[in-house]
Amino acid sequence: MSTLICGSIAFDNIMVFHDRFKNHILPEQIHILNVAFLVPEMRREFGGCAGNIAYNLKLLGGDPLIMATVGDDADSYLLRLDDLGLSRAHVRRIAGSFTAQAFITTDLDDNQITAFHPGAMSYSHLNKVTDAPGATLGIVAPDGRDGMLKHAEDLAAAGIPFVFDPGQGLPMFSGDELMHFMRRAAYACFNDYEAKLLCDRTGRSLEQLADEVEALIVTLGGEGSRIYAEGRCHEIPAVKPYAVIDPTGCGDAYRSGLLYGIAECWDWQKTGRLAAVMGAIKIAHRGGQNHHLSRHEIAEHYARAFHSAPW
């Protein structure tokens, strides 16, 4: 059973400024801001929500199919997908464009200045869900606005249950549009800030929104997560990581656990706990795709946290 991962593929360019932004930005001159930061440290990571989710789902033994758009500069990413055994049959290259890229500069206080170029992601609507007839489950993750709307419609029309996961793309949509997604999705997932924004935009409570889907998942960072399903709220504990290095991609790792559990028809406690384990594993590594664990090692993490085997 394949899971169709509709979302972004991106490069994350991460730079470190060995000082503090506040020492170089004068409040009284903010209206004519013109600053430059020397960043002697820089690394480039493979990222994007679809890439990260698929990477983690593959570690779990799932069968992810990525549906995304990339630019002329995507050769290294495409070769990586081949090396990982991830199909790129539904990864479309958009000629004359760059792959989506984030440029993140962090100072010594962990403040960040980020610029994001969507590039080829803006053409994600050119991909068609009907081109992936083997999919039995899907997710609509952050992507181009038109692509997210189209893929939700296509998945619903094909009768493929899917997770609505707008992430940082949520502000692109009005309350009516968000309700449109919720009424087509089988599941929906948000962090706590996004959940509050969803409630504000739609004028509905979480409990009311949960009635629109089979399960509404809200992640709470170090406080765990809540899954509203079956007429109740399932409290999922957080898993203590063995190190806290980088939160980039933790949400995507969590979602891979959700998708695996849903595909395996697990109950919500077990599904949520696997998702929590995947998030804890990820946060102990830099970047969204630099944790290299076997399925057996993931099971050991689960057993240490919950005193039972996941499979």
PDB file of C-alpha atoms in Angstrom:
ATOM      1  CA  MET A   1       0.000   0.000   0.000  1.00  0.00           C
ATOM      2  CA  SER A   2       1.559   3.278  -1.113  1.00  0.00           C
ATOM      3  CA  THR A   3       1.168   6.606   0.660  1.00  0.00           C
ATOM      4  CA  LEU A   4       1.149   9.649  -1.619  1.00  0.00           C
ATOM      5  CA  ILE A   5       3.133  12.508  -0.075  1.00  0.00           C
ATOM      6  CA  CYS A   6       2.004  15.767  -1.718  1.00  0.00           C
ATOM      7  CA  GLY A   7       4.238  18.602  -0.577  1.00  0.00           C
ATOM      8  CA  SER A   8       7.462  20.502  -1.051  1.00  0.00           C
ATOM      9  CA  ILE A   9      10.976  19.440  -1.872  1.00  0.00           C
ATOM     10  CA  ALA A  10      13.452  22.116  -0.839  1.00  0.00           C
ATOM     11  CA  PHE A  11      17.031  22.924   0.014  1.00  0.00           C
ATOM     12  CA  ASP A  12      17.673  24.461   3.429  1.00  0.00           C
ATOM     13  CA  ASN A  13      20.703  26.786   3.440  1.00  0.00           C
ATOM     14  CA  ILE A  14      21.601  27.319   7.095  1.00  0.00           C
ATOM     15  CA  MET A  15      24.143  29.958   8.148  1.00  0.00           C
ATOM     16  CA  VAL A  16      25.500  30.995  11.542  1.00  0.00           C
ATOM     17  CA  PHE A  17      26.326  34.624  12.404  1.00  0.00           C
ATOM     18  CA  HIS A  18      28.902  34.734  15.210  1.00  0.00           C
ATOM     19  CA  ASP A  19      27.372  37.769  16.876  1.00  0.00           C
ATOM     20  CA  ARG A  20      23.951  39.105  17.786  1.00  0.00           C
ATOM     21  CA  PHE A  21      21.613  40.797  15.340  1.00  0.00           C
ATOM     22  CA  LYS A  22      20.672  43.366  17.981  1.00  0.00           C
ATOM     23  CA  ASN A  23      24.243  44.688  17.946  1.00  0.00           C
ATOM     24  CA  HIS A  24      23.935  45.620  14.279  1.00  0.00           C
ATOM     25  CA  ILE A  25      20.316  46.677  13.855  1.00  0.00           C
ATOM     26  CA  LEU A  26      19.684  50.170  15.201  1.00  0.00           C
ATOM     27  CA  PRO A  27      16.036  50.635  16.201  1.00  0.00           C
ATOM     28  CA  GLU A  28      16.062  54.334  15.314  1.00  0.00           C
ATOM     29  CA  GLN A  29      17.320  53.471  11.804  1.00  0.00           C
ATOM     30  CA  ILE A  30      14.962  50.573  11.130  1.00  0.00           C
ATOM     31  CA  HIS A  31      13.193  52.542   8.383  1.00  0.00           C
ATOM     32  CA  ILE A  32      16.407  52.567   6.309  1.00  0.00           C
ATOM     33  CA  LEU A  33      17.647  49.106   7.211  1.00  0.00           C
ATOM     34  CA  ASN A  34      20.759  48.106   5.278  1.00  0.00           C
ATOM     35  CA  VAL A  35      22.887  45.484   7.023  1.00  0.00           C
ATOM     36  CA  ALA A  36      25.220  42.674   6.035  1.00  0.00           C
ATOM     37  CA  PHE A  37      26.227  39.719   8.189  1.00  0.00           C
ATOM     38  CA  LEU A  38      29.403  37.685   7.737  1.00  0.00           C
ATOM     39  CA  VAL A  39      28.458  34.011   8.116  1.00  0.00           C
ATOM     40  CA  PRO A  40      31.573  31.829   8.226  1.00  0.00           C
ATOM     41  CA  GLU A  41      29.509  28.708   8.932  1.00  0.00           C
ATOM     42  CA  MET A  42      27.112  27.399   6.320  1.00  0.00           C
ATOM     43  CA  ARG A  43      25.572  24.056   5.508  1.00  0.00           C
ATOM     44  CA  ARG A  44      23.056  22.918   2.920  1.00  0.00           C
ATOM     45  CA  GLU A  45      20.481  20.345   3.917  1.00  0.00           C
ATOM     46  CA  PHE A  46      17.981  18.300   1.948  1.00  0.00           C
ATOM     47  CA  GLY A  47      14.549  19.345   3.152  1.00  0.00           C
ATOM     48  CA  GLY A  48      11.001  20.228   2.228  1.00  0.00           C
ATOM     49  CA  CYS A  49       7.990  18.650   3.929  1.00  0.00           C
ATOM     50  CA  ALA A  50       7.410  15.953   1.299  1.00  0.00           C
ATOM     51  CA  GLY A  51      11.078  14.999   1.264  1.00  0.00           C
ATOM     52  CA  ASN A  52      11.285  14.845   5.064  1.00  0.00           C
ATOM     53  CA  ILE A  53       8.043  12.903   5.540  1.00  0.00           C
ATOM     54  CA  ALA A  54       8.947  10.390   2.845  1.00  0.00           C
ATOM     55  CA  TYR A  55      12.452   9.930   4.286  1.00  0.00           C
ATOM     56  CA  ASN A  56      11.054   9.074   7.723  1.00  0.00           C
ATOM     57  CA  LEU A  57       8.269   6.873   6.393  1.00  0.00           C
ATOM     58  CA  LYS A  58      10.840   4.897   4.415  1.00  0.00           C
ATOM     59  CA  LEU A  59      12.854   4.343   7.631  1.00  0.00           C
ATOM     60  CA  LEU A  60       9.709   2.849   9.171  1.00  0.00           C
ATOM     61  CA  GLY A  61       9.288   0.424   6.298  1.00  0.00           C
ATOM     62  CA  GLY A  62       6.427   2.290   4.649  1.00  0.00           C
ATOM     63  CA  ASP A  63       5.986   2.825   0.907  1.00  0.00           C
ATOM     64  CA  PRO A  64       5.991   6.593   0.300  1.00  0.00           C
ATOM     65  CA  LEU A  65       5.407   8.145  -3.121  1.00  0.00           C
ATOM     66  CA  ILE A  66       6.559  11.759  -3.335  1.00  0.00           C
ATOM     67  CA  MET A  67       4.503  14.150  -5.477  1.00  0.00           C
ATOM     68  CA  ALA A  68       6.389  17.434  -5.793  1.00  0.00           C
ATOM     69  CA  THR A  69       8.008  19.910  -8.167  1.00  0.00           C
ATOM     70  CA  VAL A  70      11.699  20.796  -8.425  1.00  0.00           C
ATOM     71  CA  GLY A  71      13.852  23.131 -10.515  1.00  0.00           C
ATOM     72  CA  ASP A  72      16.870  22.933 -12.779  1.00  0.00           C
ATOM     73  CA  ASP A  73      19.182  22.691  -9.753  1.00  0.00           C
ATOM     74  CA  ALA A  74      17.642  19.517  -8.314  1.00  0.00           C
ATOM     75  CA  ASP A  75      20.124  16.912  -9.603  1.00  0.00           C
ATOM     76  CA  SER A  76      21.749  16.282  -6.212  1.00  0.00           C
ATOM     77  CA  TYR A  77      18.346  15.845  -4.546  1.00  0.00           C
ATOM     78  CA  LEU A  78      17.082  13.519  -7.280  1.00  0.00           C
ATOM     79  CA  LEU A  79      20.223  11.382  -7.013  1.00  0.00           C
ATOM     80  CA  ARG A  80      19.689  11.240  -3.258  1.00  0.00           C
ATOM     81  CA  LEU A  81      16.128   9.968  -3.766  1.00  0.00           C
ATOM     82  CA  ASP A  82      17.525   7.217  -5.987  1.00  0.00           C
ATOM     83  CA  ASP A  83      20.124   6.290  -3.361  1.00  0.00           C
ATOM     84  CA  LEU A  84      17.427   6.113  -0.691  1.00  0.00           C
ATOM     85  CA  GLY A  85      15.171   3.947  -2.819  1.00  0.00           C
ATOM     86  CA  LEU A  86      12.489   6.642  -2.947  1.00  0.00           C
ATOM     87  CA  SER A  87      10.561   6.788  -6.196  1.00  0.00           C
ATOM     88  CA  ARG A  88      10.725  10.057  -8.108  1.00  0.00           C
ATOM     89  CA  ALA A  89       8.132   8.984 -10.661  1.00  0.00           C
ATOM     90  CA  HIS A  90       5.892  11.847  -9.524  1.00  0.00           C
ATOM     91  CA  VAL A  91       8.585  14.481  -8.963  1.00  0.00           C
ATOM     92  CA  ARG A  92       8.234  16.976 -11.805  1.00  0.00           C
ATOM     93  CA  ARG A  93      11.080  19.202 -12.923  1.00  0.00           C
ATOM     94  CA  ILE A  94      10.052  22.748 -13.880  1.00  0.00           C
ATOM     95  CA  ALA A  95      12.444  24.127 -16.499  1.00  0.00           C
ATOM     96  CA  GLY A  96      13.767  27.629 -15.888  1.00  0.00           C
ATOM     97  CA  SER A  97      13.103  27.562 -12.144  1.00  0.00           C
ATOM     98  CA  PHE A  98      14.990  26.904  -8.921  1.00  0.00           C
ATOM     99  CA  THR A  99      14.009  24.232  -6.428  1.00  0.00           C
ATOM    100  CA  ALA A 100      12.312  25.814  -3.402  1.00  0.00           C
ATOM    101  CA  GLN A 101      14.952  27.109  -0.988  1.00  0.00           C
ATOM    102  CA  ALA A 102      15.132  28.532   2.498  1.00  0.00           C
ATOM    103  CA  PHE A 103      18.006  30.794   3.535  1.00  0.00           C
ATOM    104  CA  ILE A 104      18.247  30.826   7.321  1.00  0.00           C
ATOM    105  CA  THR A 105      20.712  32.927   9.312  1.00  0.00           C
ATOM    106  CA  THR A 106      20.949  32.271  13.051  1.00  0.00           C
ATOM    107  CA  ASP A 107      22.760  34.488  15.576  1.00  0.00           C
ATOM    108  CA  LEU A 108      24.291  33.601  18.952  1.00  0.00           C
ATOM    109  CA  ASP A 109      20.930  34.129  20.699  1.00  0.00           C
ATOM    110  CA  ASP A 110      19.254  31.651  18.320  1.00  0.00           C
ATOM    111  CA  ASN A 111      17.329  34.469  16.659  1.00  0.00           C
ATOM    112  CA  GLN A 112      16.715  33.741  12.996  1.00  0.00           C
ATOM    113  CA  ILE A 113      16.283  35.727   9.809  1.00  0.00           C
ATOM    114  CA  THR A 114      14.787  33.578   7.059  1.00  0.00           C
ATOM    115  CA  ALA A 115      14.135  34.183   3.386  1.00  0.00           C
ATOM    116  CA  PHE A 116      12.177  31.585   1.416  1.00  0.00           C
ATOM    117  CA  HIS A 117      12.062  31.283  -2.352  1.00  0.00           C
ATOM    118  CA  PRO A 118       9.200  28.990  -3.497  1.00  0.00           C
ATOM    119  CA  GLY A 119      10.560  28.501  -7.003  1.00  0.00           C
ATOM    120  CA  ALA A 120       9.246  25.332  -8.618  1.00  0.00           C
ATOM    121  CA  MET A 121       6.903  24.740  -5.677  1.00  0.00           C
ATOM    122  CA  SER A 122       4.574  27.353  -7.178  1.00  0.00           C
ATOM    123  CA  TYR A 123       3.882  24.924 -10.028  1.00  0.00           C
ATOM    124  CA  SER A 124       2.851  21.974  -7.869  1.00  0.00           C
ATOM    125  CA  HIS A 125      -0.692  22.203  -9.232  1.00  0.00           C
ATOM    126  CA  LEU A 126       0.624  20.688 -12.483  1.00  0.00           C
ATOM    127  CA  ASN A 127       0.934  17.332 -10.719  1.00  0.00           C
ATOM    128  CA  LYS A 128      -2.114  15.061 -10.824  1.00  0.00           C
ATOM    129  CA  VAL A 129      -3.117  12.592  -8.131  1.00  0.00           C
ATOM    130  CA  THR A 130      -4.583  10.377 -10.849  1.00  0.00           C
ATOM    131  CA  ASP A 131      -1.028   9.772 -12.091  1.00  0.00           C
ATOM    132  CA  ALA A 132      -0.417   7.703  -8.913  1.00  0.00           C
ATOM    133  CA  PRO A 133      -3.174   5.060  -9.084  1.00  0.00           C
ATOM    134  CA  GLY A 134      -1.488   2.789  -6.523  1.00  0.00           C
ATOM    135  CA  ALA A 135      -1.924   5.189  -3.596  1.00  0.00           C
ATOM    136  CA  THR A 136      -4.286   4.120  -0.821  1.00  0.00           C
ATOM    137  CA  LEU A 137      -3.490   6.947   1.628  1.00  0.00           C
ATOM    138  CA  GLY A 138      -2.270  10.509   1.148  1.00  0.00           C
ATOM    139  CA  ILE A 139      -1.158  13.683   2.830  1.00  0.00           C
ATOM    140  CA  VAL A 140      -1.484  17.278   1.645  1.00  0.00           C
ATOM    141  CA  ALA A 141       1.529  18.943   3.243  1.00  0.00           C
ATOM    142  CA  PRO A 142       2.821  22.531   2.772  1.00  0.00           C
ATOM    143  CA  ASP A 143       3.274  23.265  -0.925  1.00  0.00           C
ATOM    144  CA  GLY A 144       2.177  25.811  -3.512  1.00  0.00           C
ATOM    145  CA  ARG A 145      -1.260  27.206  -2.665  1.00  0.00           C
ATOM    146  CA  ASP A 146      -2.920  26.064  -5.905  1.00  0.00           C
ATOM    147  CA  GLY A 147      -1.300  22.663  -5.610  1.00  0.00           C
ATOM    148  CA  MET A 148      -2.620  22.112  -2.102  1.00  0.00           C
ATOM    149  CA  LEU A 149      -6.152  22.997  -3.156  1.00  0.00           C
ATOM    150  CA  LYS A 150      -5.976  20.786  -6.245  1.00  0.00           C
ATOM    151  CA  HIS A 151      -4.447  17.767  -4.562  1.00  0.00           C
ATOM    152  CA  ALA A 152      -7.045  17.836  -1.791  1.00  0.00           C
ATOM    153  CA  GLU A 153      -9.797  17.877  -4.411  1.00  0.00           C
ATOM    154  CA  ASP A 154      -8.138  15.105  -6.426  1.00  0.00           C
ATOM    155  CA  LEU A 155      -7.616  12.861  -3.401  1.00  0.00           C
ATOM    156  CA  ALA A 156     -11.214  13.329  -2.268  1.00  0.00           C
ATOM    157  CA  ALA A 157     -12.526  12.661  -5.788  1.00  0.00           C
ATOM    158  CA  ALA A 158     -10.451   9.480  -5.979  1.00  0.00           C
ATOM    159  CA  GLY A 159     -11.754   8.291  -2.621  1.00  0.00           C
ATOM    160  CA  ILE A 160      -8.270   8.254  -1.110  1.00  0.00           C
ATOM    161  CA  PRO A 161      -8.295   9.193   2.592  1.00  0.00           C
ATOM    162  CA  PHE A 162      -5.736  11.876   3.350  1.00  0.00           C
ATOM    163  CA  VAL A 163      -4.192  13.970   6.093  1.00  0.00           C
ATOM    164  CA  PHE A 164      -4.576  17.735   5.772  1.00  0.00           C
ATOM    165  CA  ASP A 165      -1.348  19.240   7.088  1.00  0.00           C
ATOM    166  CA  PRO A 166      -1.048  22.911   6.040  1.00  0.00           C
ATOM    167  CA  GLY A 167       1.825  23.756   8.405  1.00  0.00           C
ATOM    168  CA  GLN A 168       3.392  27.112   7.651  1.00  0.00           C
ATOM    169  CA  GLY A 169       1.116  27.365   4.613  1.00  0.00           C
ATOM    170  CA  LEU A 170      -2.010  27.761   6.757  1.00  0.00           C
ATOM    171  CA  PRO A 171      -2.045  31.603   6.605  1.00  0.00           C
ATOM    172  CA  MET A 172      -2.480  31.389   2.803  1.00  0.00           C
ATOM    173  CA  PHE A 173      -6.053  30.203   3.237  1.00  0.00           C
ATOM    174  CA  SER A 174      -9.252  31.877   4.390  1.00  0.00           C
ATOM    175  CA  GLY A 175     -11.582  30.370   6.963  1.00  0.00           C
ATOM    176  CA  ASP A 176     -13.910  29.101   4.237  1.00  0.00           C
ATOM    177  CA  GLU A 177     -11.027  27.497   2.380  1.00  0.00           C
ATOM    178  CA  LEU A 178      -9.776  25.816   5.539  1.00  0.00           C
ATOM    179  CA  MET A 179     -13.235  24.391   6.164  1.00  0.00           C
ATOM    180  CA  HIS A 180     -13.234  23.194   2.557  1.00  0.00           C
ATOM    181  CA  PHE A 181     -10.066  21.209   3.281  1.00  0.00           C
ATOM    182  CA  MET A 182     -11.409  19.864   6.573  1.00  0.00           C
ATOM    183  CA  ARG A 183     -14.581  18.539   4.944  1.00  0.00           C
ATOM    184  CA  ARG A 184     -12.599  16.622   2.347  1.00  0.00           C
ATOM    185  CA  ALA A 185      -9.834  15.264   4.560  1.00  0.00           C
ATOM    186  CA  ALA A 186     -10.099  12.122   6.659  1.00  0.00           C
ATOM    187  CA  TYR A 187      -7.499  13.439   9.130  1.00  0.00           C
ATOM    188  CA  ALA A 188      -5.959  16.814   9.979  1.00  0.00           C
ATOM    189  CA  CYS A 189      -2.762  17.695  11.808  1.00  0.00           C
ATOM    190  CA  PHE A 190      -1.545  21.009  13.267  1.00  0.00           C
ATOM    191  CA  ASN A 191       0.875  22.278  15.880  1.00  0.00           C
ATOM    192  CA  ASP A 192      -0.646  24.207  18.778  1.00  0.00           C
ATOM    193  CA  TYR A 193      -0.104  27.637  17.190  1.00  0.00           C
ATOM    194  CA  GLU A 194      -1.614  26.503  13.884  1.00  0.00           C
ATOM    195  CA  ALA A 195      -4.561  24.977  15.728  1.00  0.00           C
ATOM    196  CA  LYS A 196      -5.289  28.322  17.401  1.00  0.00           C
ATOM    197  CA  LEU A 197      -5.039  30.094  14.059  1.00  0.00           C
ATOM    198  CA  LEU A 198      -7.361  27.508  12.512  1.00  0.00           C
ATOM    199  CA  CYS A 199      -9.940  28.155  15.225  1.00  0.00           C
ATOM    200  CA  ASP A 200      -9.630  31.925  14.749  1.00  0.00           C
ATOM    201  CA  ARG A 201      -9.972  31.712  10.972  1.00  0.00           C
ATOM    202  CA  THR A 202     -12.932  29.328  10.978  1.00  0.00           C
ATOM    203  CA  GLY A 203     -14.718  30.607  14.092  1.00  0.00           C
ATOM    204  CA  ARG A 204     -14.971  27.043  15.412  1.00  0.00           C
ATOM    205  CA  SER A 205     -13.585  25.254  18.425  1.00  0.00           C
ATOM    206  CA  LEU A 206     -11.223  22.304  18.179  1.00  0.00           C
ATOM    207  CA  GLU A 207     -14.017  19.994  19.282  1.00  0.00           C
ATOM    208  CA  GLN A 208     -16.267  21.292  16.503  1.00  0.00           C
ATOM    209  CA  LEU A 209     -13.488  20.966  13.935  1.00  0.00           C
ATOM    210  CA  ALA A 210     -12.774  17.427  15.118  1.00  0.00           C
ATOM    211  CA  ASP A 211     -16.323  16.483  14.101  1.00  0.00           C
ATOM    212  CA  GLU A 212     -15.368  17.161  10.474  1.00  0.00           C
ATOM    213  CA  VAL A 213     -12.666  14.459  10.336  1.00  0.00           C
ATOM    214  CA  GLU A 214     -11.944  10.976  11.654  1.00  0.00           C
ATOM    215  CA  ALA A 215      -9.087  12.367  13.713  1.00  0.00           C
ATOM    216  CA  LEU A 216      -7.723  15.827  14.501  1.00  0.00           C
ATOM    217  CA  ILE A 217      -4.142  15.813  15.752  1.00  0.00           C
ATOM    218  CA  VAL A 218      -2.564  18.728  17.644  1.00  0.00           C
ATOM    219  CA  THR A 219       1.136  18.580  18.518  1.00  0.00           C
ATOM    220  CA  LEU A 220       2.352  20.388  21.628  1.00  0.00           C
ATOM    221  CA  GLY A 221       6.142  20.202  21.325  1.00  0.00           C
ATOM    222  CA  GLY A 222       7.695  18.946  24.542  1.00  0.00           C
ATOM    223  CA  GLU A 223       4.235  18.549  26.081  1.00  0.00           C
ATOM    224  CA  GLY A 224       3.288  15.701  23.741  1.00  0.00           C
ATOM    225  CA  SER A 225       0.232  15.746  21.481  1.00  0.00           C
ATOM    226  CA  ARG A 226      -3.522  15.288  21.480  1.00  0.00           C
ATOM    227  CA  ILE A 227      -5.565  13.233  19.059  1.00  0.00           C
ATOM    228  CA  TYR A 228      -9.269  14.056  18.921  1.00  0.00           C
ATOM    229  CA  ALA A 229     -10.935  10.912  17.598  1.00  0.00           C
ATOM    230  CA  GLU A 230     -13.703   8.462  18.373  1.00  0.00           C
ATOM    231  CA  GLY A 231     -15.512  11.092  20.422  1.00  0.00           C
ATOM    232  CA  ARG A 232     -12.659  11.597  22.891  1.00  0.00           C
ATOM    233  CA  CYS A 233      -9.258  13.207  23.272  1.00  0.00           C
ATOM    234  CA  HIS A 234      -6.326  10.788  23.326  1.00  0.00           C
ATOM    235  CA  GLU A 235      -3.417  12.247  25.291  1.00  0.00           C
ATOM    236  CA  ILE A 236      -0.093  11.198  23.755  1.00  0.00           C
ATOM    237  CA  PRO A 237       2.986  11.683  25.948  1.00  0.00           C
ATOM    238  CA  ALA A 238       6.165  13.220  24.618  1.00  0.00           C
ATOM    239  CA  VAL A 239       9.210  10.987  24.276  1.00  0.00           C
ATOM    240  CA  LYS A 240      12.354  12.307  25.937  1.00  0.00           C
ATOM    241  CA  PRO A 241      15.088  12.647  23.288  1.00  0.00           C
ATOM    242  CA  TYR A 242      18.652  11.615  24.096  1.00  0.00           C
ATOM    243  CA  ALA A 243      19.781  15.030  22.818  1.00  0.00           C
ATOM    244  CA  VAL A 244      18.149  18.276  21.697  1.00  0.00           C
ATOM    245  CA  ILE A 245      20.100  19.436  18.660  1.00  0.00           C
ATOM    246  CA  ASP A 246      17.774  20.783  15.957  1.00  0.00           C
ATOM    247  CA  PRO A 247      13.951  20.916  15.772  1.00  0.00           C
ATOM    248  CA  THR A 248      13.976  21.317  11.969  1.00  0.00           C
ATOM    249  CA  GLY A 249      11.783  18.591  10.487  1.00  0.00           C
ATOM    250  CA  CYS A 250      10.486  17.219  13.791  1.00  0.00           C
ATOM    251  CA  GLY A 251       6.897  17.814  12.734  1.00  0.00           C
ATOM    252  CA  ASP A 252       7.510  15.955   9.483  1.00  0.00           C
ATOM    253  CA  ALA A 253       9.034  13.013  11.371  1.00  0.00           C
ATOM    254  CA  TYR A 254       5.979  12.971  13.664  1.00  0.00           C
ATOM    255  CA  ARG A 255       3.679  12.877  10.638  1.00  0.00           C
ATOM    256  CA  SER A 256       5.506   9.878   9.218  1.00  0.00           C
ATOM    257  CA  GLY A 257       4.570   7.963  12.362  1.00  0.00           C
ATOM    258  CA  LEU A 258       0.954   9.018  11.961  1.00  0.00           C
ATOM    259  CA  LEU A 259       0.866   7.880   8.348  1.00  0.00           C
ATOM    260  CA  TYR A 260       2.462   4.544   9.201  1.00  0.00           C
ATOM    261  CA  GLY A 261      -0.004   3.866  12.012  1.00  0.00           C
ATOM    262  CA  ILE A 262      -2.999   4.861   9.890  1.00  0.00           C
ATOM    263  CA  ALA A 263      -1.852   2.633   7.026  1.00  0.00           C
ATOM    264  CA  GLU A 264      -1.409  -0.269   9.458  1.00  0.00           C
ATOM    265  CA  CYS A 265      -4.864   0.349  11.036  1.00  0.00           C
ATOM    266  CA  TRP A 266      -3.348   0.814  14.503  1.00  0.00           C
ATOM    267  CA  ASP A 267      -5.291   2.368  17.359  1.00  0.00           C
ATOM    268  CA  TRP A 268      -4.665   6.056  18.083  1.00  0.00           C
ATOM    269  CA  GLN A 269      -2.586   5.545  21.211  1.00  0.00           C
ATOM    270  CA  LYS A 270      -0.113   3.319  19.406  1.00  0.00           C
ATOM    271  CA  THR A 271      -0.096   5.528  16.300  1.00  0.00           C
ATOM    272  CA  GLY A 272       0.494   8.691  18.330  1.00  0.00           C
ATOM    273  CA  ARG A 273       3.253   7.058  20.342  1.00  0.00           C
ATOM    274  CA  LEU A 274       5.137   5.973  17.222  1.00  0.00           C
ATOM    275  CA  ALA A 275       4.774   9.536  15.900  1.00  0.00           C
ATOM    276  CA  ALA A 276       6.216  10.867  19.172  1.00  0.00           C
ATOM    277  CA  VAL A 277       9.163   8.465  18.941  1.00  0.00           C
ATOM    278  CA  MET A 278       9.947   9.642  15.408  1.00  0.00           C
ATOM    279  CA  GLY A 279       9.925  13.288  16.513  1.00  0.00           C
ATOM    280  CA  ALA A 280      12.269  12.520  19.423  1.00  0.00           C
ATOM    281  CA  ILE A 281      14.688  10.661  17.161  1.00  0.00           C
ATOM    282  CA  LYS A 282      14.788  13.551  14.703  1.00  0.00           C
ATOM    283  CA  ILE A 283      15.420  16.333  17.213  1.00  0.00           C
ATOM    284  CA  ALA A 284      18.702  14.685  18.222  1.00  0.00           C
ATOM    285  CA  HIS A 285      20.152  15.256  14.716  1.00  0.00           C
ATOM    286  CA  ARG A 286      20.884  18.311  12.589  1.00  0.00           C
ATOM    287  CA  GLY A 287      18.755  18.787   9.492  1.00  0.00           C
ATOM    288  CA  GLY A 288      15.587  16.987   8.483  1.00  0.00           C
ATOM    289  CA  GLN A 289      17.140  13.889   6.952  1.00  0.00           C
ATOM    290  CA  ASN A 290      20.401  13.070   8.752  1.00  0.00           C
ATOM    291  CA  HIS A 291      19.184  10.420  11.190  1.00  0.00           C
ATOM    292  CA  HIS A 292      20.060   6.965   9.896  1.00  0.00           C
ATOM    293  CA  LEU A 293      18.216   4.337  11.906  1.00  0.00           C
ATOM    294  CA  SER A 294      17.033   0.883  10.994  1.00  0.00           C
ATOM    295  CA  ARG A 295      13.483  -0.239  11.588  1.00  0.00           C
ATOM    296  CA  HIS A 296      14.804  -2.416  14.412  1.00  0.00           C
ATOM    297  CA  GLU A 297      16.501   0.567  16.060  1.00  0.00           C
ATOM    298  CA  ILE A 298      13.278   2.591  15.855  1.00  0.00           C
ATOM    299  CA  ALA A 299      11.454  -0.291  17.539  1.00  0.00           C
ATOM    300  CA  GLU A 300      14.060  -0.246  20.325  1.00  0.00           C
ATOM    301  CA  HIS A 301      13.428   3.486  20.876  1.00  0.00           C
ATOM    302  CA  TYR A 302       9.695   2.768  21.084  1.00  0.00           C
ATOM    303  CA  ALA A 303      10.206  -0.106  23.537  1.00  0.00           C
ATOM    304  CA  ARG A 304      12.414   2.005  25.821  1.00  0.00           C
ATOM    305  CA  ALA A 305       9.806   4.769  25.898  1.00  0.00           C
ATOM    306  CA  PHE A 306       6.651   2.671  26.238  1.00  0.00           C
ATOM    307  CA  HIS A 307       7.797  -0.765  27.459  1.00  0.00           C
ATOM    308  CA  SER A 308       6.208  -2.601  24.550  1.00  0.00           C
ATOM    309  CA  ALA A 309       7.122  -3.455  20.969  1.00  0.00           C
ATOM    310  CA  PRO A 310       5.489  -1.540  18.097  1.00  0.00           C
ATOM    311  CA  TRP A 311       5.671  -4.532  15.737  1.00  0.00           C
TER     312      TRP A 311
END
